[in-house]
PDB file of C-alpha atoms and ligand atoms in Angstrom:
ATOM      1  CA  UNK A 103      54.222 -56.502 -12.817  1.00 46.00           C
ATOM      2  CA  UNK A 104      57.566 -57.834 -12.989  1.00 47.00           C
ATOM      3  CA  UNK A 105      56.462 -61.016 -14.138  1.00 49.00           C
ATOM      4  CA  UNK A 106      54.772 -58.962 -17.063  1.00 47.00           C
ATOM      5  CA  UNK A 107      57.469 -57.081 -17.782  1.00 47.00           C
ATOM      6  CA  UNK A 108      59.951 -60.272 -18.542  1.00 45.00           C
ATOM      7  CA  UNK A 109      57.176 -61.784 -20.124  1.00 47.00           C
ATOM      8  CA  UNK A 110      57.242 -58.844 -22.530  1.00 44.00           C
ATOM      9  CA  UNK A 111      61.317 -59.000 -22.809  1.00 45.00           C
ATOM     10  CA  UNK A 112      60.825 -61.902 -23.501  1.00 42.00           C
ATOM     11  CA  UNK A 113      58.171 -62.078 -26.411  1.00 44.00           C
ATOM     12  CA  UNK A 114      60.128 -58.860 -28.182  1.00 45.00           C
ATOM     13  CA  UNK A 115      63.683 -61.226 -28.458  1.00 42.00           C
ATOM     14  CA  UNK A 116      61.712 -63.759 -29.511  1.00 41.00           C
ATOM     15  CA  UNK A 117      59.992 -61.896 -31.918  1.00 42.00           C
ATOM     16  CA  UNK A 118      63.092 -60.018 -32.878  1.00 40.00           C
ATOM     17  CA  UNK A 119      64.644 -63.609 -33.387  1.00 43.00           C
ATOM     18  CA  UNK A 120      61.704 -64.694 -35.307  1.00 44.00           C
ATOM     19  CA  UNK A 121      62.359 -61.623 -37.889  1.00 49.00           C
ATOM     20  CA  UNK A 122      65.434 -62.677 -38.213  1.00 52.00           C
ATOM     21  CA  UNK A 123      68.024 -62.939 -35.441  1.00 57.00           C
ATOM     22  CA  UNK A 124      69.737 -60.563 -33.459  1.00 62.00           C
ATOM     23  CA  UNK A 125      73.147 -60.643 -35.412  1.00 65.00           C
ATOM     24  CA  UNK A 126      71.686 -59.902 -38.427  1.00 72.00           C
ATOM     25  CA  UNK A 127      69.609 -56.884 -37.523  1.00 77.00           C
ATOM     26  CA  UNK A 128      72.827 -55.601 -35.619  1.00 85.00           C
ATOM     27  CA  UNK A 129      74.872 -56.138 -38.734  1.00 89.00           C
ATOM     28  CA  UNK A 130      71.952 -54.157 -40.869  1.00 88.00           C
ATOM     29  CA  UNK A 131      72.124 -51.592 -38.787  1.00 89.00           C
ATOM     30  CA  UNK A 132      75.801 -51.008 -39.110  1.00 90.00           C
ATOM     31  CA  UNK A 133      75.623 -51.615 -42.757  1.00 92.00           C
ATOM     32  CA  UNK A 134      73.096 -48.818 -43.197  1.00 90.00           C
ATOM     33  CA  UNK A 135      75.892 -47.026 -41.445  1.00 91.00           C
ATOM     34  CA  UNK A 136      78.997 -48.141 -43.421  1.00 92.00           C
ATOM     35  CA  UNK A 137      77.742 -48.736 -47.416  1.00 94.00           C
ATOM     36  CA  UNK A 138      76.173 -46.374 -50.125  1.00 94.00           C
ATOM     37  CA  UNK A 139      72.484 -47.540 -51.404  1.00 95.00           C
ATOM     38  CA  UNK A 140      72.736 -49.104 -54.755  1.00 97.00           C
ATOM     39  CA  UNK A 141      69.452 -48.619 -56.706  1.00 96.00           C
ATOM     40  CA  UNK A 142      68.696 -49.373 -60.081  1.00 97.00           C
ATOM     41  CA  UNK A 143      68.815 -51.780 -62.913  1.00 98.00           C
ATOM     42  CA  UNK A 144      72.080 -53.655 -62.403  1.00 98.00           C
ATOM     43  CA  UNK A 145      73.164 -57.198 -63.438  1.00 97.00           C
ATOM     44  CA  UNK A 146      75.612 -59.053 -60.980  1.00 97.00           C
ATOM     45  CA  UNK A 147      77.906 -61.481 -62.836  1.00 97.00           C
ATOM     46  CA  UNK A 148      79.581 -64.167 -60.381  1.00 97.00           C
ATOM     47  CA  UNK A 149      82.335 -66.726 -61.469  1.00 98.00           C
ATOM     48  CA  UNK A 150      83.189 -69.610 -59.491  1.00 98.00           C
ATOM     49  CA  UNK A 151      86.519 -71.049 -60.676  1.00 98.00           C
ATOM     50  CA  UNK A 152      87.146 -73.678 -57.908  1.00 98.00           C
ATOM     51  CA  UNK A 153      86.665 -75.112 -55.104  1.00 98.00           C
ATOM     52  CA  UNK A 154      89.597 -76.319 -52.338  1.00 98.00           C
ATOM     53  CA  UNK A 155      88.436 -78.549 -49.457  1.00 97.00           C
ATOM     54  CA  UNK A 156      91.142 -79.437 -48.258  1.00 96.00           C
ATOM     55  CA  UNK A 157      90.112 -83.130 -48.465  1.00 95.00           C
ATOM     56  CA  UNK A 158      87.306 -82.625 -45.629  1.00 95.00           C
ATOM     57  CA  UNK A 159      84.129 -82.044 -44.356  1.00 93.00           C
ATOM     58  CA  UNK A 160      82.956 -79.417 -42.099  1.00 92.00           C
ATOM     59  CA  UNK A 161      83.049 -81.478 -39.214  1.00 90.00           C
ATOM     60  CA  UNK A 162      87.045 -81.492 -39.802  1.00 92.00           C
ATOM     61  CA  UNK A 163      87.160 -85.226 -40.692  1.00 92.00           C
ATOM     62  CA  UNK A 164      87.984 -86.420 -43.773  1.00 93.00           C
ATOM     63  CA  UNK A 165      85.097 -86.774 -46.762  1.00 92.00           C
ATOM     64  CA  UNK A 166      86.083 -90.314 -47.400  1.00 87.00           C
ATOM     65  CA  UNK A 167      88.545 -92.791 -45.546  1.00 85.00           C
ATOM     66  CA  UNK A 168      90.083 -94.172 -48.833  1.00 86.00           C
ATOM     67  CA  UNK A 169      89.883 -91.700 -51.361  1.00 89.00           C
ATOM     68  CA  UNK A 170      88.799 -87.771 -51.843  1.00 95.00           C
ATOM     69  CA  UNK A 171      86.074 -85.972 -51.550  1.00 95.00           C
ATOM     70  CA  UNK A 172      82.725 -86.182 -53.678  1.00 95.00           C
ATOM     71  CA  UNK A 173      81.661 -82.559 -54.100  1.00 96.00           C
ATOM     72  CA  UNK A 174      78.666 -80.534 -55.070  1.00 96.00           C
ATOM     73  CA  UNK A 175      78.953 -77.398 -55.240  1.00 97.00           C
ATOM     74  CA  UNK A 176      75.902 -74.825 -55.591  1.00 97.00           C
ATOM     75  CA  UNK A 177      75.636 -71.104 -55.353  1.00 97.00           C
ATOM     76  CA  UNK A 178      73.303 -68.141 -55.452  1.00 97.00           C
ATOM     77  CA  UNK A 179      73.357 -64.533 -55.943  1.00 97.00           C
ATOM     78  CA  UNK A 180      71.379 -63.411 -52.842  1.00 96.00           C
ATOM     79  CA  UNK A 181      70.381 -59.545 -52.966  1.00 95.00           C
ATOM     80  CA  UNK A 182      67.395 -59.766 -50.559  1.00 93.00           C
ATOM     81  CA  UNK A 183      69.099 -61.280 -47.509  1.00 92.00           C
ATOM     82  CA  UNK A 184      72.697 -61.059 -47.647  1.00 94.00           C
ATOM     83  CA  UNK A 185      73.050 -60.875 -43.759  1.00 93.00           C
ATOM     84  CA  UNK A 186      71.057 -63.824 -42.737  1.00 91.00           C
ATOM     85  CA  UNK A 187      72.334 -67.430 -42.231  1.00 91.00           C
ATOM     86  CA  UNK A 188      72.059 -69.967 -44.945  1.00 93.00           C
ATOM     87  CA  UNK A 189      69.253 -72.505 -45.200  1.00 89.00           C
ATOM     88  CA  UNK A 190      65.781 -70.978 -44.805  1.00 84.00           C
ATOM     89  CA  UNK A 191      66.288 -68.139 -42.694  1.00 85.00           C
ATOM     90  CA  UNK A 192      68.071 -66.389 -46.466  1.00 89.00           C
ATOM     91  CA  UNK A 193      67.394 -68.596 -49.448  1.00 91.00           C
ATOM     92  CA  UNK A 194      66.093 -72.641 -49.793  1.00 91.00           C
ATOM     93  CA  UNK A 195      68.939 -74.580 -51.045  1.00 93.00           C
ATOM     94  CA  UNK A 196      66.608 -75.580 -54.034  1.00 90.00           C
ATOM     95  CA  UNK A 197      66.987 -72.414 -55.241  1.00 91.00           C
ATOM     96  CA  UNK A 198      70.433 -72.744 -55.663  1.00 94.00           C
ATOM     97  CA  UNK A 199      72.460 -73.157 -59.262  1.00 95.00           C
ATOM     98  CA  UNK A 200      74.223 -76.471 -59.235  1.00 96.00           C
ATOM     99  CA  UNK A 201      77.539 -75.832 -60.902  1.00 96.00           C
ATOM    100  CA  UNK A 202      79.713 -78.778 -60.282  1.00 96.00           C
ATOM    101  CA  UNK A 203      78.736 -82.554 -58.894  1.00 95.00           C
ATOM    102  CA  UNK A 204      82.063 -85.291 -59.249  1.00 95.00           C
ATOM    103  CA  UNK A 205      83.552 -88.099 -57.752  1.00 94.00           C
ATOM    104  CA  UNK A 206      87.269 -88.420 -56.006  1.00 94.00           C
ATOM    105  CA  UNK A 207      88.049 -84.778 -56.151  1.00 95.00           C
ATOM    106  CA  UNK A 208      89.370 -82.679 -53.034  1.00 96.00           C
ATOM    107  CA  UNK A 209      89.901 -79.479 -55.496  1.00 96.00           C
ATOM    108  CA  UNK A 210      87.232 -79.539 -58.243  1.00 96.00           C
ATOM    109  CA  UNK A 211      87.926 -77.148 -61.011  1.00 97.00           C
ATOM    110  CA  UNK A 212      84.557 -75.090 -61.751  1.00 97.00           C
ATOM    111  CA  UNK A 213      84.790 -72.413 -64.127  1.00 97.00           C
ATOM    112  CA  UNK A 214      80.892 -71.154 -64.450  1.00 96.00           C
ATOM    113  CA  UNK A 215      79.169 -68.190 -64.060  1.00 97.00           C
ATOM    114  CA  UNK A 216      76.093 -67.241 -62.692  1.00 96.00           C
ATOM    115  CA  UNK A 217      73.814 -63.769 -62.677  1.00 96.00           C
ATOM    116  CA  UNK A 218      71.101 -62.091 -61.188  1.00 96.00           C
ATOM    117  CA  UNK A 219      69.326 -58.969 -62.009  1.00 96.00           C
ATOM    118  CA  UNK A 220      68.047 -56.227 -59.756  1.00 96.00           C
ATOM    119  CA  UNK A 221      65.279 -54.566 -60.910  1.00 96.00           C
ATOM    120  CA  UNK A 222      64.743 -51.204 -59.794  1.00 96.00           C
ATOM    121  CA  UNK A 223      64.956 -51.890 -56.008  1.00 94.00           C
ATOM    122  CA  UNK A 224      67.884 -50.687 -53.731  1.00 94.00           C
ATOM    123  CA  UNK A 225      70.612 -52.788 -51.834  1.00 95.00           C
ATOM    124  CA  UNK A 226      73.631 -52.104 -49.778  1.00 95.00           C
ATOM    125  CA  UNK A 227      75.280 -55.312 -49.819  1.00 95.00           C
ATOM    126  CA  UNK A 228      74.618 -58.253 -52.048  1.00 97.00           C
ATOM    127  CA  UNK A 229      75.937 -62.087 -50.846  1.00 97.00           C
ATOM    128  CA  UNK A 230      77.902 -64.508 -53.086  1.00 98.00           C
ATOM    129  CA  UNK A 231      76.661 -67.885 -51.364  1.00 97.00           C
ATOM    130  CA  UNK A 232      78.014 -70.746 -52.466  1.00 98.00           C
ATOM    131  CA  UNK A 233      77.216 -74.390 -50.965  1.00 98.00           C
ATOM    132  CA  UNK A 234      80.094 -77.344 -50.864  1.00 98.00           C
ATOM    133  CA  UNK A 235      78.651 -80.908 -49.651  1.00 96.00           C
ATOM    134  CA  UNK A 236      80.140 -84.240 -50.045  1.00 96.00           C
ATOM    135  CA  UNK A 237      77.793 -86.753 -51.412  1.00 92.00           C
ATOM    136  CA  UNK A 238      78.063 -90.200 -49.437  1.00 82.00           C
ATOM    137  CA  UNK A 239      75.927 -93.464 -49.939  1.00 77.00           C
ATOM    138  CA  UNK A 240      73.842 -92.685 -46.787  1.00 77.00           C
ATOM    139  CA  UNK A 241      73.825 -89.270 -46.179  1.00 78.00           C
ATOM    140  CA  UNK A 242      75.320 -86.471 -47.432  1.00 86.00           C
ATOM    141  CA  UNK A 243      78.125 -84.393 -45.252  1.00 91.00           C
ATOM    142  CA  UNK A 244      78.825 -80.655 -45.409  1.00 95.00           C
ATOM    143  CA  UNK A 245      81.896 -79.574 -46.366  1.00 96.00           C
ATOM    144  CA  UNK A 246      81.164 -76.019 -45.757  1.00 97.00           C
ATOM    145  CA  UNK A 247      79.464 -72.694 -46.917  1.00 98.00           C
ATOM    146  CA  UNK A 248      80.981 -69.677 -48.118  1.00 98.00           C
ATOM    147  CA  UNK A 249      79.615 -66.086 -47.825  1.00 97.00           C
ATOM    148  CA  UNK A 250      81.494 -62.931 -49.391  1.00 97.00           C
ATOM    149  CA  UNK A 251      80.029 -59.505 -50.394  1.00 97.00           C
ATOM    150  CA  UNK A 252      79.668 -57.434 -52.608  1.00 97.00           C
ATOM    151  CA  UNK A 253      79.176 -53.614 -51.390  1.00 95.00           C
ATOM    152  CA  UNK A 254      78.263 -50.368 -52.834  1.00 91.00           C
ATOM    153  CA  UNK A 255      81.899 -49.399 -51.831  1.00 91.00           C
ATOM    154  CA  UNK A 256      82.694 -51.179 -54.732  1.00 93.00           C
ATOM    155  CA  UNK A 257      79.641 -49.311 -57.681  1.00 95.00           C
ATOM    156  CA  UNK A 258      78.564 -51.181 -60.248  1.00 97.00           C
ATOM    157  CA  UNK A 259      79.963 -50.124 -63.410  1.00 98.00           C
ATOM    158  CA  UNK A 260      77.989 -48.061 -66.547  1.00 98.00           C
ATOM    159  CA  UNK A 261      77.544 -50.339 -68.627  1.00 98.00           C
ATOM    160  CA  UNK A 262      78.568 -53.889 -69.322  1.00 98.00           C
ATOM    161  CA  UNK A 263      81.394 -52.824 -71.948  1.00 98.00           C
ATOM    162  CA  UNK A 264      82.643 -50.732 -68.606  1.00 98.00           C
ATOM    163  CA  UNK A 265      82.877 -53.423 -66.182  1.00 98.00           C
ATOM    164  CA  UNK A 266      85.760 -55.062 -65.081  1.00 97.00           C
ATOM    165  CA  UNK A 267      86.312 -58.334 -63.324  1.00 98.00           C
ATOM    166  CA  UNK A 268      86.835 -58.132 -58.925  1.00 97.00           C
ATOM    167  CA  UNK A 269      90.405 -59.221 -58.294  1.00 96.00           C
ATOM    168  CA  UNK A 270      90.392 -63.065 -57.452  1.00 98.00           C
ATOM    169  CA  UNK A 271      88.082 -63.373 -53.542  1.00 98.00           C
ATOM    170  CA  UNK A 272      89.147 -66.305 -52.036  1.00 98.00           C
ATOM    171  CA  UNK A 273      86.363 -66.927 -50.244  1.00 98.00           C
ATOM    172  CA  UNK A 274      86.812 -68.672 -46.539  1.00 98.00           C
ATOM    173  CA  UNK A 275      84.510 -71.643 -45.159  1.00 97.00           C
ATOM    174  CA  UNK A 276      82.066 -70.541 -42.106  1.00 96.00           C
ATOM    175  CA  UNK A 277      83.719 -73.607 -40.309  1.00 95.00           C
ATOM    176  CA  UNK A 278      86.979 -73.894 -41.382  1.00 96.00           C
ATOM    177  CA  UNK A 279      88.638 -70.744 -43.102  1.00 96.00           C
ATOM    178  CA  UNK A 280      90.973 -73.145 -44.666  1.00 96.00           C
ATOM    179  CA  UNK A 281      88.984 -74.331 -47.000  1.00 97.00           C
ATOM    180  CA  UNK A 282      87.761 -72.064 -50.051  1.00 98.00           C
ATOM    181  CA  UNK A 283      85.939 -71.066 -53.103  1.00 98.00           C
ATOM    182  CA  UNK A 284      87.820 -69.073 -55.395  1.00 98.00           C
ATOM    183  CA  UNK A 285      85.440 -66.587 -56.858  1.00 98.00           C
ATOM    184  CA  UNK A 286      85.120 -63.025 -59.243  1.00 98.00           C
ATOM    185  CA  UNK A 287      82.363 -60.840 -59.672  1.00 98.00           C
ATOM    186  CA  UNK A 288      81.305 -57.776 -62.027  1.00 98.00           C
ATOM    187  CA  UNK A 289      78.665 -55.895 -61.604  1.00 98.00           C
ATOM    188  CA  UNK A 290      76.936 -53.223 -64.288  1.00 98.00           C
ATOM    189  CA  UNK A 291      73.873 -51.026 -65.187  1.00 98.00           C
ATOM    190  CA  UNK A 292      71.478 -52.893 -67.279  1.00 98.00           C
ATOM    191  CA  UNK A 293      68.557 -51.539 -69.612  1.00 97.00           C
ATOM    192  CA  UNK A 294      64.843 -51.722 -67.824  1.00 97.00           C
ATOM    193  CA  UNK A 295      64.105 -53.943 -70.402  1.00 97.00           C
ATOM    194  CA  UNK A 296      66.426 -56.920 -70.398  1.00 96.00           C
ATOM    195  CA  UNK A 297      66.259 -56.623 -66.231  1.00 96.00           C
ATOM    196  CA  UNK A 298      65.068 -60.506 -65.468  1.00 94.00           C
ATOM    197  CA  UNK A 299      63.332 -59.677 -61.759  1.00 90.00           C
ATOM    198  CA  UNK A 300      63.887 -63.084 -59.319  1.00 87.00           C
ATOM    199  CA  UNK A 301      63.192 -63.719 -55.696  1.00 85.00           C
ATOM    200  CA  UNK A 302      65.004 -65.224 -53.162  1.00 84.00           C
ATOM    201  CA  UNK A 303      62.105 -67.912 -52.214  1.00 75.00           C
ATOM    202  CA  UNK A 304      60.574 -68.350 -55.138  1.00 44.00           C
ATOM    203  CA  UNK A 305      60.276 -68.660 -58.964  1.00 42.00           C
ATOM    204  CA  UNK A 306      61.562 -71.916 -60.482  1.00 42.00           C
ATOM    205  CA  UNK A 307      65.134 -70.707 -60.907  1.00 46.00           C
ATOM    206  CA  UNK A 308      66.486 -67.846 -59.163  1.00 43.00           C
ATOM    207  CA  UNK A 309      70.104 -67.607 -59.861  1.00 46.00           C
ATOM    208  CA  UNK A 310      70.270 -67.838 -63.639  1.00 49.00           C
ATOM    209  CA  UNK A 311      73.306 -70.064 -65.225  1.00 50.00           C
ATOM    210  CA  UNK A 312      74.457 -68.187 -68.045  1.00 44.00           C
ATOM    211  CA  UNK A 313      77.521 -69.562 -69.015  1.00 38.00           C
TER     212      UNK A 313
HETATM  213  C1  NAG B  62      79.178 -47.550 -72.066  1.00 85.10           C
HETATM  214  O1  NAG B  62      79.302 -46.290 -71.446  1.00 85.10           O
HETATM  215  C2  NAG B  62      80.306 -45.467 -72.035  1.00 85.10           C
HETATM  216  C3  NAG B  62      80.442 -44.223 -71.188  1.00 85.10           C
HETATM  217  O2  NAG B  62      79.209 -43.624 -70.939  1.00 85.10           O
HETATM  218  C4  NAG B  62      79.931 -45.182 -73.496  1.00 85.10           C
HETATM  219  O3  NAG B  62      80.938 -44.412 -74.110  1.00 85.10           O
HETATM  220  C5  NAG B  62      79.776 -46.511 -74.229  1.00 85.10           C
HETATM  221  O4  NAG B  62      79.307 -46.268 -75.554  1.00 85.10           O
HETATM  222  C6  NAG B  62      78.793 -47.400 -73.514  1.00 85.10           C
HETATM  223  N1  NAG B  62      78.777 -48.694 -74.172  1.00 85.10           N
HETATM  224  C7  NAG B  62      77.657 -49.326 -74.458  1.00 85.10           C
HETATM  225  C8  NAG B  62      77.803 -50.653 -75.125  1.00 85.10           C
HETATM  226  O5  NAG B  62      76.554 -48.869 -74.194  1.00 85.10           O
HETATM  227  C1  NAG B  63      88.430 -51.123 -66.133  1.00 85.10           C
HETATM  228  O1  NAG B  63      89.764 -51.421 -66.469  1.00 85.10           O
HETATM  229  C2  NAG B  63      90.298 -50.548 -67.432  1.00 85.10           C
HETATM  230  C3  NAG B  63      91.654 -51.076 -67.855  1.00 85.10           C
HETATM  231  O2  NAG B  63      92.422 -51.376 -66.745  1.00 85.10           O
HETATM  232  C4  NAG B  63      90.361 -49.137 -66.856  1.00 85.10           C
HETATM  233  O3  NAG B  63      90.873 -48.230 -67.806  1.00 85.10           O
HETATM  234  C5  NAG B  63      88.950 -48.707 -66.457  1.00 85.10           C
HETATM  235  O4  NAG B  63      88.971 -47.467 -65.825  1.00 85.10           O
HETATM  236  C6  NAG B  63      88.315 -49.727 -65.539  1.00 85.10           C
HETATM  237  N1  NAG B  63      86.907 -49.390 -65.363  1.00 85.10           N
HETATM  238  C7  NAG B  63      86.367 -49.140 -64.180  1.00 85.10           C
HETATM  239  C8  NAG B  63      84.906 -48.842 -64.177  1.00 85.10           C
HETATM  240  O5  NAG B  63      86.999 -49.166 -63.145  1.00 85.10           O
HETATM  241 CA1   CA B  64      85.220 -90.452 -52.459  1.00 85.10          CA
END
């Protein structure tokens, strides 16, 4: 009976890791607690201006011996799992916008913007991913991600006329928080009919490039 009963313990953390790890339900849950539901037709409006790396990779090391990094940088608007770690468990990395790929630079200058719509569902929270790695000739390094929110703290504005520009985020790497994407976002009510609906997995693009 005892055996059973860890047996069971067992198979409901796994399965609760499965769904998608015990963090992130505990962080939904106080979420749910802590932010207003957003519903409607909304466009999110994200601007990456740059990118400092402080000359290395995740692991701490520097990207290159002899010279400076060689960044990529990609990003996506993620309004589906914004609590979930990168990779597969939120959004496939192919899904991502590439907005910047050079050679010799430790703080690219990026200056895009990317959007997503939602269309008529609800969120709480919305994540600004973006992706940094450091192309080599063998294989390719990490030099970190970077995760801020948005929150329905912050509503999205009337209409696009309405909406102001976030104060500059300066957005801290998972690994080291001294590296950082410097980042603004708007957010607004949309018309039903311009709304563009994505998904997180699939689609051929799901974080639009606009500008
Ligand atoms: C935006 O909303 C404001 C306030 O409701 C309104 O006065 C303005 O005309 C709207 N602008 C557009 C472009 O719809
Ligand atoms: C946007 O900024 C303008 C000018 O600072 C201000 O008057 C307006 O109230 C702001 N709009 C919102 C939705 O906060
Ligand atoms: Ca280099």
């Amino acid at each position: 009976m005892v055996g059973f009963l860890l047996k069971l313990a067992v198979a409901s953390v796994v399965a609760c890791l499965a769904a998608g790890g015990l963090i992130d339900r505990g962080q939904d849950i106080y979420d749910a607690r802590n932010y207003p539901l957003v519903q409607g037709f909304i466009r999110i409006e994200l601007h990456i201006s740059r990118l400092d790396t402080r000359g290395r990779s995740q692991t701490g090391l520097p990207c290159d011996i002899t010279d400076q990094c060689d960044p990529r940088v990609i990003a996506f608007i993620d309004t589906e799992r914004p609590n979930h770690d990168f990779g597969g468990d939120s959004v496939p990395y192919a899904n991502y916008a590439t907005l910047h790929d050079a050679n010799n630079v430790d703080i690219p200058l990026i200056g895009k913007t990317i959007s997503r719509d939602i269309c008529g569902r609800s969120v709480r929270k919305v994540a600004l991913r973006v992706r940094a790695i450091d192309k080599d000739m063998f294989n390719d390094d990490t030099i970190d991600n970077y995760k801020c929110f948005i929150t329905g703290d912050n509503p999205p504005a009337e209409n696009e006329s309405l909406a102001n520009w976030s104060e500059e985020i300066a957005c801290a790497g998972e690994e080291r928080k001294s590296s950082k994407v410097y980042m603004k976002y708007r957010w607004y009510r949309i018309n039903e009919a311009t709304c563009r609906p994505s998904s997180n997995g699939r689609g051929p693009f799901s974080g639009f490039l606009s500008r």
